Amino acid sequence: MLRERFKHYVAKMFRRVFAERIAVDLGTVNTLIYTEKRGIVLNEPSTIAVNKYTGQLITVGHEALNMLGREPIDTIVHRPMRDGTIADFDLAEKMLHEFFRRANIGSISKKGKLLHIVTATPSMSTSVERRALKAAVRGAGARWISMIEEGLAAAVGAEAILGNANAHMVVDIGGGTTNIIIASASGIIKSSSIPVAGNELNQAIIELLSRKYRLEIGEQAAESIKMKLATALEPISKEEMGIIGKSVPGHSVKEVFLTSIEVFQAIEKFLQAIINEIRTVLEQTAPNVAVDIYNYGIVLTGGGALVRNLDKRLSQEFTLPVHVAERPLEAVVKGAGKLMAYDNLLEQYKIREETLEWEGANAPSYGVVN
Ligand SMILES: Nc1ncnc2c1ncn2[C@@H]1O[C@H](COP(=O)(O)OP(=O)(O)OP(=O)(O)O)[C@@H](O)[C@H]1O
Ligand SMILES: [Mg+2]
C-alpha cells in the first residue's frame, strides 16, 4: 500500500517537472486548443479533407470546411466527431495531429517536456467512447491524458463554480450535445447530456425546406439561415430571407422565401427536448441546491447558447434568471485550461474510469491519468 502510494507520488512529481499541460476541446463542430502560456492557440472546425483513393490528408479545419459541398472529384470532407464523441477514429487522430502541428505543439516541447492533455467528454459518453478519445489524443502525441466532464469544464470556463460553495447550473449547448450540469466548487452534484444541439436545428431547417418547398440546401446554408432567422421565442413580427437552392426533383436552381416563424416552428421540437432535459435535472435536485439555482440562475455556454432569445425562453420556462456566458464557444477549453493549472483540482474533477473486467487490474496504463 505504502509502496503504491510512493510510486504514485513519484509519478506525480515526474509529471509536474516534465509535463507541458495543454487543454483540448475536441467538439462535434469546433476544436479548440489552449496552452497555459499562449491561451487559445487554435480554434477551427472539426473537419478534415482527405484523398478519396489514398486516404492522404489534404487539409483540416476552415480550409476543409470551405470545401464541403464543393469537393474536387478525388477529395472527401469528413466530420470525424458525432454527438461529442469520435465517429471515425483514424480521421479524428489525423485531424488532431494536424491541429497540434498547426498550433506548434510537438509531443516533446522545446524545453524537453512531454504532453499532458486535459480534455473534455459529454457525461453520456460510454467508456468505449472515452477510450477512443484517449487513444486518439495519445496517437496525436500525448504522453498523459486527463479527462473531465464537458459540462464541468464549461462551468469552470464560465467562471460559475470555482471558489464558490453554492450550487450552480450550467447548460452547454454545442453542435452535437447539450450538457447540463449542477456543480459547486466541491464537484458535480448532478449532470446529464443529450444528443440534441445546434446540428439538430440545422437539420430541422434542411428538412423544412425540402418538405415544404422541395428545395435542397447545403449544411453551411442551413447554418447561416439559423444564425439569421432562428429564435427560441415565437417571433412577434416575421422576418424573411431569400434562400437559393437546388429544386428537387430536377436540376434547376430556385429561390424561396423563408420566415422566422417557419424556422421557429421547425426547431421548436428540439428546443423542447433541451427544455425537458433541463426540467428533469432540476426536478431531481435537493432543496438546498434548488435554492442556490433560484438565486444564481442558469448560465448558458456553447455555440447553441447564441440562438436568439434562448436565454429569455429558458428564463420564462423556469422562472429563473438565465445568462449567456462571455465568449460561450470558448468556455469548455478555457475551463479545462483553468483546471489544468491546479493539480488538486484536476485530481478532484477528473473522470475516474473503472478498469474493465477483461483488462484486469494489471492492464497497461499507457500513461493515462484517469
Ligand atoms: N450565433 C449563433 N447562433 C446560433 N447558433 C450558433 C451561433 N454561433 C454558433 N452556433 C452554433 O453552435 C454550434 C457549435 O458550438 P460549439 O463549438 O460549442 O459546439 P461543439 O463544442 O463543437 O459541439 P459539442 O460540444 O456538441 O461536441 C453549432 O451548431 C453552431 O451552429
Ligand atoms: Mg462542446
Tab-separated table of C-alpha atoms and ligand atoms in Angstrom:
chain	number	residue	atom	x	y	z
A	1	MET	CA	0.000	0.000	0.000
A	2	LEU	CA	2.771	2.386	1.065
A	3	ARG	CA	4.809	1.309	-1.943
A	4	GLU	CA	1.876	2.035	-4.272
A	5	ARG	CA	1.463	5.471	-2.746
A	6	PHE	CA	5.153	6.206	-3.123
A	7	LYS	CA	5.047	5.126	-6.774
A	8	HIS	CA	2.031	7.351	-7.345
A	9	TYR	CA	3.795	10.276	-5.670
A	10	VAL	CA	6.958	9.823	-7.757
A	11	ALA	CA	4.867	9.621	-10.966
A	12	LYS	CA	3.087	12.809	-9.944
A	13	MET	CA	6.334	14.657	-9.274
A	14	PHE	CA	7.754	13.394	-12.561
A	15	ARG	CA	4.727	14.742	-14.388
A	16	ARG	CA	4.953	18.039	-12.587
A	17	VAL	CA	8.541	18.547	-13.740
A	18	PHE	CA	8.390	17.031	-17.211
A	19	ALA	CA	4.844	17.664	-18.414
A	20	GLU	CA	3.584	20.522	-20.503
A	21	ARG	CA	-0.167	20.764	-19.985
A	22	ILE	CA	-2.473	21.614	-22.827
A	23	ALA	CA	-6.277	21.723	-22.889
A	24	VAL	CA	-8.120	20.346	-25.915
A	25	ASP	CA	-11.841	20.632	-26.654
A	26	LEU	CA	-12.436	18.167	-29.474
A	27	GLY	CA	-16.013	19.202	-30.227
A	28	THR	CA	-18.530	17.885	-32.745
A	29	VAL	CA	-18.356	21.151	-34.680
A	30	ASN	CA	-15.265	23.011	-33.399
A	31	THR	CA	-11.890	22.064	-31.947
A	32	LEU	CA	-10.077	24.440	-29.610
A	33	ILE	CA	-6.603	24.142	-28.109
A	34	TYR	CA	-5.392	26.157	-25.128
A	35	THR	CA	-1.933	26.418	-23.622
A	36	GLU	CA	-1.038	27.926	-20.291
A	37	LYS	CA	1.327	30.476	-21.768
A	38	ARG	CA	-0.345	31.312	-25.060
A	39	GLY	CA	-4.081	30.982	-24.259
A	40	ILE	CA	-6.247	29.776	-27.161
A	41	VAL	CA	-3.823	28.767	-29.906
A	42	LEU	CA	-6.280	27.038	-32.230
A	43	ASN	CA	-9.987	27.388	-32.967
A	44	GLU	CA	-11.002	25.513	-36.110
A	45	PRO	CA	-13.973	23.496	-37.371
A	46	SER	CA	-13.631	19.760	-36.637
A	47	THR	CA	-13.362	18.903	-40.339
A	48	ILE	CA	-10.793	17.021	-42.376
A	49	ALA	CA	-10.397	16.638	-46.141
A	50	VAL	CA	-8.626	13.546	-47.427
A	51	ASN	CA	-7.903	11.986	-50.783
A	52	LYS	CA	-10.737	9.599	-51.550
A	53	TYR	CA	-8.456	6.938	-53.014
A	54	THR	CA	-5.271	7.110	-50.943
A	55	GLY	CA	-6.633	8.461	-47.662
A	56	GLN	CA	-3.866	11.075	-47.708
A	57	LEU	CA	-4.506	14.239	-45.717
A	58	ILE	CA	-5.369	17.278	-47.835
A	59	THR	CA	-6.312	19.822	-45.204
A	60	VAL	CA	-8.215	20.342	-41.944
A	61	GLY	CA	-10.299	22.990	-40.190
A	62	HIS	CA	-11.626	26.065	-42.008
A	63	GLU	CA	-9.983	25.098	-45.310
A	64	ALA	CA	-11.616	21.660	-45.218
A	65	LEU	CA	-14.997	23.118	-44.240
A	66	ASN	CA	-14.839	25.578	-47.140
A	67	MET	CA	-14.506	22.591	-49.470
A	68	LEU	CA	-17.635	20.909	-48.085
A	69	GLY	CA	-20.267	20.609	-50.797
A	70	ARG	CA	-17.764	21.692	-53.478
A	71	GLU	CA	-15.214	18.908	-53.123
A	72	PRO	CA	-12.990	18.080	-56.102
A	73	ILE	CA	-13.652	14.616	-57.520
A	74	ASP	CA	-10.802	12.934	-55.604
A	75	THR	CA	-11.500	14.654	-52.275
A	76	ILE	CA	-13.819	13.759	-49.445
A	77	VAL	CA	-14.552	16.030	-46.489
A	78	HIS	CA	-15.341	14.357	-43.157
A	79	ARG	CA	-16.515	15.409	-39.741
A	80	PRO	CA	-14.928	12.724	-37.585
A	81	MET	CA	-16.867	13.685	-34.433
A	82	ARG	CA	-20.522	12.895	-33.793
A	83	ASP	CA	-22.589	13.749	-30.716
A	84	GLY	CA	-19.467	14.844	-28.838
A	85	THR	CA	-17.603	11.599	-29.387
A	86	ILE	CA	-15.363	10.098	-32.049
A	87	ALA	CA	-17.241	8.649	-35.020
A	88	ASP	CA	-14.166	7.885	-37.143
A	89	PHE	CA	-11.098	7.102	-35.112
A	90	ASP	CA	-8.385	7.286	-37.795
A	91	LEU	CA	-9.643	10.585	-39.153
A	92	ALA	CA	-10.068	12.124	-35.694
A	93	GLU	CA	-6.496	11.191	-34.824
A	94	LYS	CA	-5.172	12.520	-38.118
A	95	MET	CA	-7.124	15.770	-37.725
A	96	LEU	CA	-5.922	16.304	-34.176
A	97	HIS	CA	-2.336	15.579	-35.171
A	98	GLU	CA	-2.550	18.238	-37.868
A	99	PHE	CA	-4.153	20.715	-35.430
A	100	PHE	CA	-1.268	20.160	-32.996
A	101	ARG	CA	1.206	20.745	-35.801
A	102	ARG	CA	-0.559	23.969	-36.787
A	103	ALA	CA	-0.611	25.147	-33.180
A	104	ASN	CA	3.108	24.418	-32.978
A	105	ILE	CA	2.663	21.717	-30.372
A	106	GLY	CA	5.025	18.763	-30.585
A	107	SER	CA	4.947	15.598	-28.479
A	108	ILE	CA	8.160	16.926	-26.914
A	109	SER	CA	8.347	20.661	-26.284
A	110	LYS	CA	11.409	22.812	-26.930
A	111	LYS	CA	12.195	22.504	-23.231
A	112	GLY	CA	12.094	18.704	-23.472
A	113	LYS	CA	8.701	18.413	-21.784
A	114	LEU	CA	6.123	15.743	-22.606
A	115	LEU	CA	2.485	16.487	-23.398
A	116	HIS	CA	-0.161	16.126	-20.713
A	117	ILE	CA	-3.505	16.751	-22.413
A	118	VAL	CA	-6.590	17.716	-20.455
A	119	THR	CA	-9.706	17.071	-22.489
A	120	ALA	CA	-13.486	17.008	-22.032
A	121	THR	CA	-16.194	14.471	-22.866
A	122	PRO	CA	-20.004	14.535	-22.514
A	123	SER	CA	-21.346	12.846	-19.389
A	124	MET	CA	-23.337	10.433	-21.574
A	125	SER	CA	-20.236	9.120	-23.398
A	126	THR	CA	-19.604	5.421	-22.867
A	127	SER	CA	-16.336	4.045	-21.563
A	128	VAL	CA	-15.589	2.709	-25.059
A	129	GLU	CA	-16.060	6.216	-26.479
A	130	ARG	CA	-13.841	7.686	-23.771
A	131	ARG	CA	-11.158	5.156	-24.539
A	132	ALA	CA	-11.349	6.044	-28.227
A	133	LEU	CA	-10.900	9.721	-27.355
A	134	LYS	CA	-7.906	8.938	-25.156
A	135	ALA	CA	-6.379	6.760	-27.854
A	136	ALA	CA	-6.812	9.480	-30.484
A	137	VAL	CA	-5.268	12.121	-28.214
A	138	ARG	CA	-2.436	9.739	-27.389
A	139	GLY	CA	-1.937	8.981	-31.081
A	140	ALA	CA	-1.632	12.699	-31.742
A	141	GLY	CA	1.298	12.892	-29.319
A	142	ALA	CA	0.071	12.992	-25.705
A	143	ARG	CA	2.032	11.146	-23.025
A	144	TRP	CA	-0.564	11.656	-20.280
A	145	ILE	CA	-4.273	12.336	-20.582
A	146	SER	CA	-6.789	13.611	-18.040
A	147	MET	CA	-10.456	13.676	-18.892
A	148	ILE	CA	-13.156	15.824	-17.349
A	149	GLU	CA	-16.868	16.168	-17.990
A	150	GLU	CA	-17.630	18.712	-20.681
A	151	GLY	CA	-20.355	20.374	-18.598
A	152	LEU	CA	-17.982	20.788	-15.691
A	153	ALA	CA	-15.301	22.297	-17.917
A	154	ALA	CA	-17.929	24.694	-19.295
A	155	ALA	CA	-18.985	25.649	-15.758
A	156	VAL	CA	-15.387	26.396	-14.761
A	157	GLY	CA	-14.755	28.252	-18.030
A	158	ALA	CA	-17.857	30.372	-17.490
A	159	GLU	CA	-16.496	31.210	-14.029
A	160	ALA	CA	-19.632	29.756	-12.476
A	161	ILE	CA	-18.223	27.429	-9.864
A	162	LEU	CA	-14.584	27.853	-8.819
A	163	GLY	CA	-14.137	29.134	-5.280
A	164	ASN	CA	-17.866	29.000	-4.618
A	165	ALA	CA	-19.556	26.556	-2.255
A	166	ASN	CA	-23.008	27.229	-3.718
A	167	ALA	CA	-24.511	25.060	-6.435
A	168	HIS	CA	-24.708	26.461	-9.962
A	169	MET	CA	-26.414	25.208	-13.079
A	170	VAL	CA	-24.679	25.453	-16.442
A	171	VAL	CA	-26.153	24.315	-19.759
A	172	ASP	CA	-23.612	23.852	-22.558
A	173	ILE	CA	-25.316	23.617	-25.948
A	174	GLY	CA	-22.783	22.592	-28.578
A	175	GLY	CA	-23.210	21.228	-32.073
A	176	GLY	CA	-23.878	17.593	-31.192
A	177	THR	CA	-24.645	17.528	-27.475
A	178	THR	CA	-26.289	19.533	-24.751
A	179	ASN	CA	-24.544	19.092	-21.408
A	180	ILE	CA	-26.444	20.038	-18.301
A	181	ILE	CA	-24.601	20.253	-15.032
A	182	ILE	CA	-25.210	21.307	-11.472
A	183	ALA	CA	-21.936	21.716	-9.631
A	184	SER	CA	-20.234	23.564	-6.824
A	185	ALA	CA	-16.550	24.062	-6.025
A	186	SER	CA	-16.661	20.622	-4.374
A	187	GLY	CA	-17.601	18.886	-7.623
A	188	ILE	CA	-20.503	17.608	-9.703
A	189	ILE	CA	-23.869	17.356	-7.960
A	190	LYS	CA	-25.856	16.204	-10.990
A	191	SER	CA	-25.059	16.013	-14.684
A	192	SER	CA	-26.773	14.857	-17.824
A	193	SER	CA	-26.265	15.103	-21.566
A	194	ILE	CA	-28.443	14.508	-24.615
A	195	PRO	CA	-27.542	14.277	-28.313
A	196	VAL	CA	-29.658	17.297	-29.242
A	197	ALA	CA	-27.942	20.605	-30.030
A	198	GLY	CA	-27.072	23.013	-32.870
A	199	ASN	CA	-26.753	20.333	-35.571
A	200	GLU	CA	-30.347	19.211	-34.992
A	201	LEU	CA	-31.529	22.786	-35.576
A	202	ASN	CA	-29.645	22.882	-38.903
A	203	GLN	CA	-31.164	19.549	-39.841
A	204	ALA	CA	-34.662	20.830	-38.990
A	205	ILE	CA	-34.130	23.776	-41.379
A	206	ILE	CA	-32.876	21.466	-44.159
A	207	GLU	CA	-35.916	19.212	-43.702
A	208	LEU	CA	-38.333	22.134	-43.614
A	209	LEU	CA	-37.064	23.444	-46.953
A	210	SER	CA	-37.094	20.015	-48.515
A	211	ARG	CA	-40.579	19.096	-47.269
A	212	LYS	CA	-42.377	22.396	-47.793
A	213	TYR	CA	-40.558	23.954	-50.732
A	214	ARG	CA	-38.825	20.973	-52.393
A	215	LEU	CA	-35.585	22.885	-52.062
A	216	GLU	CA	-32.255	21.266	-51.307
A	217	ILE	CA	-29.615	23.288	-49.481
A	218	GLY	CA	-26.202	22.503	-48.016
A	219	GLU	CA	-25.177	22.376	-44.367
A	220	GLN	CA	-23.424	25.733	-44.491
A	221	ALA	CA	-26.545	27.417	-45.897
A	222	ALA	CA	-28.642	25.925	-43.081
A	223	GLU	CA	-26.110	27.267	-40.593
A	224	SER	CA	-26.413	30.814	-41.900
A	225	ILE	CA	-30.242	30.611	-42.027
A	226	LYS	CA	-30.169	29.519	-38.379
A	227	MET	CA	-27.931	32.420	-37.397
A	228	LYS	CA	-30.199	34.906	-39.162
A	229	LEU	CA	-33.713	33.590	-38.593
A	230	ALA	CA	-33.760	31.137	-35.682
A	231	THR	CA	-35.305	32.347	-32.472
A	232	ALA	CA	-36.352	30.466	-29.348
A	233	LEU	CA	-39.396	32.696	-28.740
A	234	GLU	CA	-42.296	32.885	-31.137
A	235	PRO	CA	-41.487	35.908	-33.352
A	236	ILE	CA	-43.863	38.851	-32.986
A	237	SER	CA	-43.108	40.242	-36.429
A	238	LYS	CA	-41.960	37.977	-39.204
A	239	GLU	CA	-38.508	38.350	-40.707
A	240	GLU	CA	-37.984	36.964	-44.179
A	241	MET	CA	-34.941	35.679	-46.020
A	242	GLY	CA	-34.483	34.665	-49.647
A	243	ILE	CA	-32.957	31.198	-49.909
A	244	ILE	CA	-31.421	29.944	-53.122
A	245	GLY	CA	-31.044	26.197	-53.505
A	246	LYS	CA	-31.480	23.265	-55.802
A	247	SER	CA	-35.008	22.422	-56.830
A	248	VAL	CA	-35.906	18.764	-56.250
A	249	PRO	CA	-36.718	16.781	-58.266
A	250	GLY	CA	-34.908	18.317	-61.206
A	251	HIS	CA	-31.718	20.240	-61.588
A	252	SER	CA	-32.804	23.862	-61.680
A	253	VAL	CA	-31.928	26.477	-59.094
A	254	LYS	CA	-34.717	28.443	-57.453
A	255	GLU	CA	-35.297	30.972	-54.703
A	256	VAL	CA	-37.855	30.669	-51.942
A	257	PHE	CA	-38.642	32.997	-49.059
A	258	LEU	CA	-38.435	31.610	-45.576
A	259	THR	CA	-39.751	33.381	-42.484
A	260	SER	CA	-38.558	33.400	-38.876
A	261	ILE	CA	-41.965	31.966	-37.862
A	262	GLU	CA	-41.475	28.890	-40.046
A	263	VAL	CA	-37.966	28.382	-38.657
A	264	PHE	CA	-39.239	28.806	-35.093
A	265	GLN	CA	-41.880	26.122	-35.694
A	266	ALA	CA	-39.328	23.775	-37.277
A	267	ILE	CA	-36.818	23.971	-34.432
A	268	GLU	CA	-39.357	24.014	-31.589
A	269	LYS	CA	-39.353	20.211	-31.140
A	270	PHE	CA	-35.609	20.256	-30.464
A	271	LEU	CA	-35.756	23.267	-28.153
A	272	GLN	CA	-38.459	21.406	-26.264
A	273	ALA	CA	-36.194	18.354	-25.898
A	274	ILE	CA	-33.491	20.552	-24.340
A	275	ILE	CA	-36.037	22.239	-22.049
A	276	ASN	CA	-37.419	18.855	-20.953
A	277	GLU	CA	-33.959	17.587	-20.049
A	278	ILE	CA	-33.198	20.722	-18.017
A	279	ARG	CA	-36.547	20.258	-16.247
A	280	THR	CA	-35.741	16.626	-15.419
A	281	VAL	CA	-32.396	17.624	-13.901
A	282	LEU	CA	-33.996	20.456	-11.920
A	283	GLU	CA	-36.717	18.154	-10.605
A	284	GLN	CA	-34.118	15.806	-9.155
A	285	THR	CA	-32.323	18.441	-7.086
A	286	ALA	CA	-32.272	18.619	-3.295
A	287	PRO	CA	-33.922	21.660	-1.665
A	288	ASN	CA	-30.636	23.492	-0.873
A	289	VAL	CA	-29.455	23.068	-4.434
A	290	ALA	CA	-32.808	24.289	-5.762
A	291	VAL	CA	-32.492	27.420	-3.604
A	292	ASP	CA	-28.965	28.114	-4.921
A	293	ILE	CA	-30.172	27.751	-8.513
A	294	TYR	CA	-33.114	30.010	-7.734
A	295	ASN	CA	-30.633	32.634	-6.508
A	296	TYR	CA	-27.966	32.297	-9.195
A	297	GLY	CA	-29.998	31.151	-12.174
A	298	ILE	CA	-28.683	29.246	-15.186
A	299	VAL	CA	-25.550	30.043	-17.206
A	300	LEU	CA	-25.536	29.102	-20.894
A	301	THR	CA	-22.360	28.163	-22.792
A	302	GLY	CA	-21.538	26.588	-26.178
A	303	GLY	CA	-22.400	27.967	-29.619
A	304	GLY	CA	-26.046	26.937	-29.227
A	305	ALA	CA	-26.376	29.476	-26.401
A	306	LEU	CA	-26.299	32.127	-29.128
A	307	VAL	CA	-29.645	31.124	-30.650
A	308	ARG	CA	-31.620	34.334	-30.428
A	309	ASN	CA	-33.824	34.658	-27.307
A	310	LEU	CA	-32.832	31.271	-25.917
A	311	ASP	CA	-31.915	32.897	-22.608
A	312	LYS	CA	-35.318	34.643	-22.467
A	313	ARG	CA	-37.146	31.443	-23.371
A	314	LEU	CA	-35.444	29.412	-20.646
A	315	SER	CA	-35.991	32.211	-18.198
A	316	GLN	CA	-39.740	32.123	-18.963
A	317	GLU	CA	-39.918	28.322	-18.811
A	318	PHE	CA	-38.227	28.033	-15.419
A	319	THR	CA	-38.868	31.460	-13.882
A	320	LEU	CA	-35.154	31.796	-13.262
A	321	PRO	CA	-32.525	34.316	-14.327
A	322	VAL	CA	-30.603	32.961	-17.352
A	323	HIS	CA	-27.310	34.446	-18.590
A	324	VAL	CA	-25.207	33.677	-21.634
A	325	ALA	CA	-21.536	33.337	-20.658
A	326	GLU	CA	-18.994	35.680	-22.155
A	327	ARG	CA	-17.495	34.034	-25.265
A	328	PRO	CA	-19.647	30.905	-24.854
A	329	LEU	CA	-17.844	28.901	-27.555
A	330	GLU	CA	-14.594	29.103	-25.591
A	331	ALA	CA	-15.941	28.097	-22.176
A	332	VAL	CA	-15.067	24.374	-22.314
A	333	VAL	CA	-11.446	24.774	-23.397
A	334	LYS	CA	-10.894	27.684	-21.010
A	335	GLY	CA	-12.390	25.676	-18.142
A	336	ALA	CA	-10.172	22.688	-18.935
A	337	GLY	CA	-7.248	25.124	-19.199
A	338	LYS	CA	-8.037	26.651	-15.839
A	339	LEU	CA	-8.320	23.265	-14.139
A	340	MET	CA	-5.061	22.001	-15.586
A	341	ALA	CA	-3.174	24.715	-13.747
A	342	TYR	CA	-4.134	23.240	-10.361
A	343	ASP	CA	-3.027	19.700	-9.528
A	344	ASN	CA	-5.527	19.305	-6.707
A	345	LEU	CA	-8.490	20.499	-8.795
A	346	LEU	CA	-7.575	18.299	-11.724
A	347	GLU	CA	-7.272	15.386	-9.343
A	348	GLN	CA	-10.638	16.229	-7.813
A	349	TYR	CA	-12.573	16.705	-11.050
A	350	LYS	CA	-11.076	14.143	-13.432
A	351	ILE	CA	-13.220	11.231	-14.599
A	352	ARG	CA	-12.210	8.040	-12.868
A	353	GLU	CA	-12.795	5.111	-15.130
A	354	GLU	CA	-13.237	1.660	-13.709
A	355	THR	CA	-10.904	-0.941	-15.147
A	356	LEU	CA	-12.890	-3.216	-17.429
A	357	GLU	CA	-13.016	-6.832	-16.356
A	358	TRP	CA	-11.273	-8.145	-19.455
A	359	GLU	CA	-8.366	-5.777	-18.915
A	360	GLY	CA	-7.614	-6.992	-15.421
A	361	ALA	CA	-6.011	-4.981	-12.670
A	362	ASN	CA	-2.585	-5.054	-14.323
A	363	ALA	CA	-3.650	-3.768	-17.706
A	364	PRO	CA	-1.091	-1.442	-19.281
A	365	SER	CA	-1.951	2.142	-18.422
A	366	TYR	CA	-0.314	3.778	-21.462
A	367	GLY	CA	0.490	6.704	-19.227
A	368	VAL	CA	-3.175	7.560	-18.932
A	369	VAL	CA	-4.059	9.643	-15.910
A	370	ASN	CA	-7.638	8.671	-15.282
B	1	LIG	N1	-24.753	32.942	-33.448
B	1	LIG	C1	-25.176	31.690	-33.388
B	1	LIG	N2	-26.491	31.399	-33.387
B	1	LIG	C2	-26.931	30.143	-33.329
B	1	LIG	N3	-26.118	29.066	-33.261
B	1	LIG	C3	-24.796	29.296	-33.262
B	1	LIG	C4	-24.247	30.600	-33.319
B	1	LIG	N4	-22.876	30.501	-33.301
B	1	LIG	C5	-22.599	29.185	-33.239
B	1	LIG	N5	-23.738	28.459	-33.225
B	1	LIG	C6	-23.874	27.011	-33.204
B	1	LIG	O1	-23.080	26.464	-32.170
B	1	LIG	C7	-22.693	25.130	-32.505
B	1	LIG	C8	-21.226	24.950	-32.240
B	1	LIG	O2	-20.992	25.209	-30.897
B	1	LIG	P1	-19.759	24.577	-30.133
B	1	LIG	O3	-18.497	24.949	-30.804
B	1	LIG	O4	-19.919	24.943	-28.705
B	1	LIG	O5	-20.034	23.028	-30.372
B	1	LIG	P2	-19.016	21.810	-30.182
B	1	LIG	O6	-18.291	22.013	-28.904
B	1	LIG	O7	-18.191	21.624	-31.385
B	1	LIG	O8	-20.046	20.593	-30.082
B	1	LIG	P3	-20.263	19.540	-28.891
B	1	LIG	O9	-19.986	20.235	-27.600
B	1	LIG	O10	-21.689	19.128	-29.039
B	1	LIG	O11	-19.326	18.416	-29.184
B	1	LIG	C9	-23.044	24.950	-33.986
B	1	LIG	O12	-24.212	24.146	-34.103
B	1	LIG	C10	-23.322	26.362	-34.454
B	1	LIG	O13	-24.271	26.395	-35.478
B	2	MG	MG	-18.605	21.491	-26.923
